Coordinates of C-alpha atoms in Angstrom, one line a residue:
M1 CA -24.1 20.1 -6.3
V2 CA -20.6 19.9 -7.9
R3 CA -19.6 23.1 -6.1
L4 CA -20.9 21.9 -2.8
A5 CA -19.1 18.6 -3.2
R6 CA -15.8 20.4 -3.8
D7 CA -16.4 22.5 -0.8
L8 CA -16.8 19.4 1.5
D9 CA -14.1 19.0 4.0
R10 CA -12.0 16.1 2.6
R11 CA -11.4 14.5 6.0
D12 CA -15.1 14.5 7.0
F13 CA -16.1 13.2 3.6
I14 CA -13.7 10.2 3.9
R15 CA -14.8 9.5 7.4
V16 CA -18.5 9.3 6.4
V17 CA -17.8 7.2 3.4
T18 CA -15.5 4.9 5.3
A19 CA -18.1 4.3 8.0
G20 CA -20.7 3.4 5.4
M21 CA -18.4 1.1 3.5
A22 CA -17.4 -0.7 6.6
L23 CA -21.0 -1.2 7.6
M24 CA -22.1 -2.7 4.3
P25 CA -21.0 -6.3 4.8
T26 CA -22.9 -6.4 8.2
L27 CA -26.0 -4.6 6.9
G28 CA -26.5 -6.9 3.9
M29 CA -28.2 -5.9 0.7
S30 CA -31.8 -5.1 1.8
G31 CA -32.5 -1.4 1.6
L32 CA -29.0 -0.6 0.6
T33 CA -27.4 -0.2 -2.8
R34 CA -24.0 -1.8 -2.7
V35 CA -21.2 0.5 -4.0
V36 CA -19.6 -1.1 -7.0
G37 CA -15.8 -1.2 -7.1
P38 CA -13.8 -0.5 -10.2
R39 CA -14.7 -2.8 -13.0
R40 CA -11.1 -3.2 -14.2
S41 CA -7.7 -2.2 -13.0
R42 CA -4.4 -1.8 -14.8
V43 CA -1.3 -3.1 -13.2
A44 CA 2.0 -2.3 -14.8
L45 CA 4.7 -5.1 -14.7
V46 CA 8.3 -4.8 -15.6
R47 CA 10.8 -7.7 -15.6
T48 CA 14.1 -6.3 -14.3
S49 CA 16.8 -6.5 -11.7
D50 CA 17.5 -2.8 -12.0
R51 CA 15.2 -0.9 -9.5
K52 CA 15.7 2.5 -11.0
L53 CA 15.0 1.3 -14.5
G54 CA 12.0 -0.7 -13.2
V55 CA 10.4 2.3 -11.4
T56 CA 10.8 4.5 -14.5
A57 CA 9.5 1.9 -16.9
A58 CA 6.5 0.9 -14.7
L59 CA 5.4 4.5 -14.3
K60 CA 5.5 5.1 -18.0
L61 CA 2.9 2.4 -18.4
L62 CA 0.5 4.2 -16.2
D63 CA -1.4 7.5 -16.6
L64 CA 0.0 9.8 -13.8
K65 CA -1.1 13.2 -15.1
R66 CA -2.9 13.9 -11.8
V67 CA 0.5 14.3 -10.0
K68 CA 1.0 17.7 -11.5
G69 CA 0.6 20.5 -9.0
R70 CA -0.2 18.2 -6.1
K71 CA 1.5 17.7 -2.8
V72 CA 2.5 14.0 -2.6
V73 CA 2.7 11.9 0.5
I74 CA 4.8 8.7 0.3
K75 CA 4.4 5.7 2.6
P76 CA 7.5 3.5 2.4
N77 CA 8.1 0.1 4.0
F78 CA 10.3 1.1 6.9
N79 CA 9.1 -1.5 9.4
S80 CA 12.8 -2.0 10.1
A81 CA 16.1 -1.0 8.5
D82 CA 16.8 -4.6 7.2
D83 CA 18.0 -5.1 3.7
T84 CA 15.3 -5.2 1.0
P85 CA 12.8 -6.8 0.9
G86 CA 13.0 -6.2 4.7
S87 CA 12.5 -2.5 3.9
T88 CA 12.1 -0.2 0.9
H89 CA 15.4 0.0 -1.1
N90 CA 16.9 3.5 -1.4
D91 CA 17.2 3.1 -5.2
T92 CA 13.5 2.5 -5.4
L93 CA 12.7 5.4 -3.2
S94 CA 15.1 7.9 -4.8
Q95 CA 14.0 7.0 -8.3
L96 CA 10.3 7.3 -7.3
V97 CA 10.9 10.8 -5.9
T98 CA 12.8 11.8 -9.0
E99 CA 9.9 10.7 -11.2
L100 CA 7.4 12.5 -9.1
H101 CA 9.4 15.8 -9.3
G102 CA 9.7 15.2 -13.1
L103 CA 5.9 14.9 -13.2
N104 CA 5.7 18.4 -11.6
A105 CA 4.5 17.4 -8.1
R106 CA 4.2 20.5 -5.9
G107 CA 6.1 18.9 -3.1
V108 CA 7.0 15.4 -1.7
T109 CA 6.8 14.3 1.9
L110 CA 7.7 10.9 3.2
G111 CA 5.8 9.8 6.4
E112 CA 6.4 6.6 8.4
S113 CA 6.1 4.9 11.7
S114 CA 8.4 1.9 12.1
G115 CA 7.9 -1.0 14.4
P116 CA 9.0 -2.3 16.8
P117 CA 12.2 -0.2 16.4
Q118 CA 12.0 3.5 16.8
T119 CA 11.2 5.3 13.5
R120 CA 14.0 7.9 13.7
G121 CA 16.6 5.2 14.3
V122 CA 15.4 3.2 11.3
M123 CA 15.6 6.3 9.1
E124 CA 19.0 7.1 10.4
K125 CA 20.3 3.6 9.6
K126 CA 18.8 3.8 6.1
G127 CA 20.2 7.2 5.4
T128 CA 16.8 8.7 4.8
F129 CA 17.6 12.2 6.0
D130 CA 20.6 12.4 3.6
L131 CA 18.4 11.1 0.9
A132 CA 15.7 13.7 1.7
R133 CA 18.3 16.5 1.3
D134 CA 19.7 15.1 -1.9
F135 CA 16.3 14.4 -3.6
R136 CA 14.3 17.2 -2.1
F137 CA 11.6 15.7 0.0
E138 CA 10.4 16.3 3.6
V139 CA 10.3 13.6 6.3
V140 CA 7.6 13.1 8.9
D141 CA 8.0 10.7 11.8
Y142 CA 4.5 9.7 12.9
E143 CA 5.8 8.8 16.3
Q144 CA 6.5 12.5 16.9
I145 CA 3.2 14.0 15.7
T146 CA 0.6 15.5 18.1
D147 CA -2.8 14.2 19.0
N148 CA -4.4 16.7 16.6
D149 CA -2.5 15.2 13.7
W150 CA -4.5 12.0 13.9
V151 CA -7.9 11.1 12.5
T152 CA -10.0 8.5 14.3
F153 CA -12.3 6.2 12.4
P154 CA -15.3 4.4 14.1
A155 CA -15.4 0.8 15.1
A156 CA -18.9 0.1 13.6
G157 CA -18.8 -2.6 11.0
T158 CA -15.1 -3.4 11.6
H159 CA -13.1 -5.8 13.6
W160 CA -11.4 -3.0 15.5
P161 CA -13.1 -2.9 18.9
Q162 CA -12.3 0.8 19.5
G163 CA -11.9 1.9 15.9
F164 CA -8.6 2.9 14.4
T165 CA -6.5 6.0 13.8
L166 CA -4.5 7.3 10.8
P167 CA -2.3 10.4 10.3
R168 CA -4.2 13.5 9.1
L169 CA -1.4 14.0 6.6
V170 CA -2.3 10.8 4.8
V171 CA -6.1 11.1 5.1
D172 CA -6.1 14.7 3.7
A173 CA -3.3 14.2 1.1
D174 CA -3.6 15.6 -2.4
Y175 CA -1.9 12.5 -3.7
N176 CA -0.9 9.3 -1.8
V177 CA 1.9 7.0 -2.9
S178 CA 2.7 3.6 -1.4
T179 CA 5.9 1.8 -2.0
C180 CA 6.0 -1.8 -0.7
C181 CA 8.0 -5.0 -1.0
L182 CA 7.3 -8.5 -2.2
K183 CA 7.2 -10.8 0.8
T184 CA 5.5 -13.2 3.1
H185 CA 4.7 -12.3 6.7
G186 CA 5.7 -14.8 9.5
F187 CA 3.6 -13.2 12.3
G188 CA 0.0 -13.8 11.1
G189 CA -0.3 -11.5 8.2
V190 CA 0.5 -14.2 5.6
F191 CA 1.9 -11.6 3.2
T192 CA 2.9 -8.0 3.4
M193 CA 2.4 -5.8 0.4
S194 CA 0.2 -2.7 -0.2
L195 CA -2.7 -3.6 2.0
K196 CA -0.4 -4.5 4.9
L197 CA 1.6 -1.3 4.5
S198 CA -1.3 0.5 6.2
V199 CA -0.3 -0.9 9.6
G200 CA 2.7 1.5 9.5
L201 CA 0.3 4.4 9.5
T202 CA -1.2 3.5 12.9
P203 CA -0.1 4.5 16.4
K204 CA 2.0 1.7 17.8
S205 CA -0.4 1.3 20.8
I206 CA -3.2 0.0 18.6
R207 CA -1.0 -2.4 16.6
R208 CA -0.8 -4.7 19.7
T209 CA -4.6 -5.1 19.5
M210 CA -4.4 -6.2 15.9
H211 CA -1.5 -8.6 16.3
A212 CA -3.4 -10.4 19.2
S213 CA -6.6 -10.8 17.2
P214 CA -7.7 -13.8 15.2
D215 CA -9.1 -11.2 12.8
M216 CA -5.7 -9.6 12.1
R217 CA -5.9 -10.0 8.3
R218 CA -9.4 -8.6 8.1
M219 CA -8.3 -5.7 10.3
I220 CA -5.4 -5.0 8.0
A221 CA -7.9 -4.6 5.1
E222 CA -10.2 -2.4 7.2
L223 CA -7.4 0.1 7.9
N224 CA -7.3 0.8 4.1
T225 CA -10.8 2.3 4.2
G226 CA -9.4 5.4 5.8
Y227 CA -7.3 6.5 2.8
K228 CA -6.6 5.7 -0.9
P229 CA -3.3 5.5 -2.6
D230 CA -3.1 7.2 -6.0
L231 CA 0.0 5.1 -6.9
I232 CA 1.4 1.9 -5.5
V233 CA 4.9 0.7 -6.5
L234 CA 5.8 -2.8 -5.4
D235 CA 9.5 -3.7 -5.5
G236 CA 9.8 -7.4 -6.3
V237 CA 13.4 -7.4 -7.4
A238 CA 14.0 -9.5 -4.3
A239 CA 11.4 -11.4 -2.4
F240 CA 10.8 -13.3 0.8
T241 CA 8.9 -16.6 0.1
D242 CA 8.8 -17.6 3.7
G243 CA 9.4 -15.8 7.0
G244 CA 9.3 -12.0 6.9
P245 CA 8.7 -9.2 7.3
S246 CA 12.3 -8.3 8.3
R247 CA 14.1 -11.5 7.4
G248 CA 13.2 -14.6 5.5
E249 CA 13.8 -17.1 2.7
L250 CA 15.3 -14.9 -0.1
K251 CA 14.6 -15.4 -3.8
A252 CA 15.2 -13.2 -6.8
G253 CA 11.8 -12.0 -8.1
N254 CA 13.3 -9.5 -10.7
V255 CA 10.0 -7.6 -11.1
M256 CA 8.6 -4.2 -10.5
I257 CA 4.8 -3.9 -10.2
A258 CA 2.7 -0.7 -10.1
G259 CA -0.9 0.4 -10.1
D260 CA -3.5 2.4 -8.2
D261 CA -5.6 -0.6 -6.9
R262 CA -4.4 -2.3 -3.7
V263 CA -6.4 -5.4 -4.3
A264 CA -5.1 -5.8 -7.9
V265 CA -1.5 -5.0 -7.0
D266 CA -1.5 -7.4 -4.0
A267 CA -3.2 -10.2 -6.1
V268 CA -0.5 -9.9 -8.7
G269 CA 2.1 -9.9 -6.0
V270 CA 0.7 -13.1 -4.4
A271 CA 0.7 -14.7 -7.9
M272 CA 4.3 -13.7 -8.1
L273 CA 5.1 -15.4 -4.8
K274 CA 3.3 -18.5 -6.0
S275 CA 5.4 -18.5 -9.2
L276 CA 8.5 -18.4 -7.0
G277 CA 7.3 -21.2 -4.8
A278 CA 6.4 -19.8 -1.4
N279 CA 5.2 -21.2 2.0
Q280 CA 2.0 -23.2 2.5
A281 CA 0.1 -20.2 3.6
I282 CA 0.6 -18.8 0.1
M283 CA 0.6 -21.9 -2.0
G284 CA -2.3 -23.7 -0.2
R285 CA -4.9 -21.0 -0.7
K286 CA -6.5 -19.3 -3.7
I287 CA -5.5 -15.7 -4.1
F288 CA -8.9 -14.1 -3.7
E289 CA -9.5 -16.4 -0.7
Q290 CA -6.6 -14.8 1.2
E291 CA -8.3 -13.0 4.1
Q292 CA -6.7 -9.6 3.5
I293 CA -7.8 -9.7 -0.1
A294 CA -11.3 -11.2 0.5
R295 CA -12.1 -8.5 3.2
A296 CA -10.7 -5.8 0.9
V297 CA -13.1 -7.0 -1.8
D298 CA -16.0 -6.9 0.7
L299 CA -15.1 -3.3 1.4
N300 CA -14.9 -2.4 -2.3
L301 CA -11.3 -1.3 -2.1
G302 CA -10.5 -2.7 -5.5
V303 CA -11.3 -5.3 -8.1
A304 CA -13.6 -8.2 -7.1
S305 CA -11.9 -10.9 -9.1
A306 CA -8.7 -11.8 -11.0
D307 CA -10.3 -11.5 -14.4
A308 CA -10.8 -7.8 -13.8
I309 CA -7.0 -7.2 -13.7
D310 CA -5.3 -6.0 -16.8
I311 CA -1.5 -6.6 -16.6
V312 CA 0.2 -4.2 -18.9
T313 CA 3.8 -4.6 -20.1
G314 CA 6.3 -2.9 -22.5
D315 CA 8.6 -5.7 -23.6
A316 CA 8.7 -9.4 -24.5
E317 CA 10.3 -10.6 -21.3
S318 CA 7.8 -8.7 -19.1
K319 CA 5.0 -10.0 -21.3
A320 CA 6.1 -13.6 -20.8
L321 CA 6.1 -13.2 -17.0
A322 CA 2.7 -11.5 -17.2
D323 CA 1.3 -14.5 -19.1
T324 CA 2.6 -16.8 -16.4
L325 CA 1.0 -14.7 -13.7
R326 CA -2.3 -14.5 -15.6
G327 CA -2.4 -18.3 -15.6
I328 CA -1.9 -18.4 -11.8
L329 CA -4.5 -15.6 -11.2
A330 CA -7.0 -17.6 -13.4
Q331 CA -6.8 -20.4 -10.9
G332 CA -8.2 -18.1 -8.3

């Protein structure tokens, strides 16, 4: 059985599991054993205004032994080329790639589809191609890949009327890394962190369907059933507490957050926005009642409640912030 499981085509396996997971909330519990999500998740938190130091310190708090010998695919936040938190900061990205090479990754590829601006133009403005040369990683523009380079997921059990599509590079990746920012979303998403990052993995044509739907936030969560990050790095050195995703009300967050559970990372991120004093869409709703998170919990994409999150720190200042965030998380 073990050998047969290893021989399964990874893409086909994920597609079958994804369809089953998406159907569970509509099928109910009769005759079906609900898959149990992770009982607890570790989230690393570092209090810092230095992004490079923050990435290094956060990763040291996590067990990243699986990186060794694997090909890594990074999904940044390159929705636009606007200053961080409008997009992933080059210091965050370059330090992350440096750490991955130091952990003996077999190779690193960055893949992205910006929007609405053209991806290549965003990358040129951000200096991504120069960064790729200097820090030894490949770059893939998902606007330029062929039809065969996409994997389609079924509509059944989702709010996607015709299903959705993700890059084969991500679905089949040895090791997926997501790097997101700390911010609100002024166009219906409410917040944009690790779950929302998945929208940049879709063809632009289907994004219009999502943005026009009253189920937008649920659809965001459903995209995440098609792949699983092995590492998420959330840069909260700067934050948008209103507006977003490209421009908004800017506040200093001075935090770096990391983990492998999208629900846990986003829950801690929303708690951080609450601690900074964000808009009513954030402040007026409990964290696990946010539709992105609630739907992700339904789909077993991560922890089911705040008390299953272990925030780990390495210094007194970080611990003090973690204690504040635990209090906010405890309120729901």
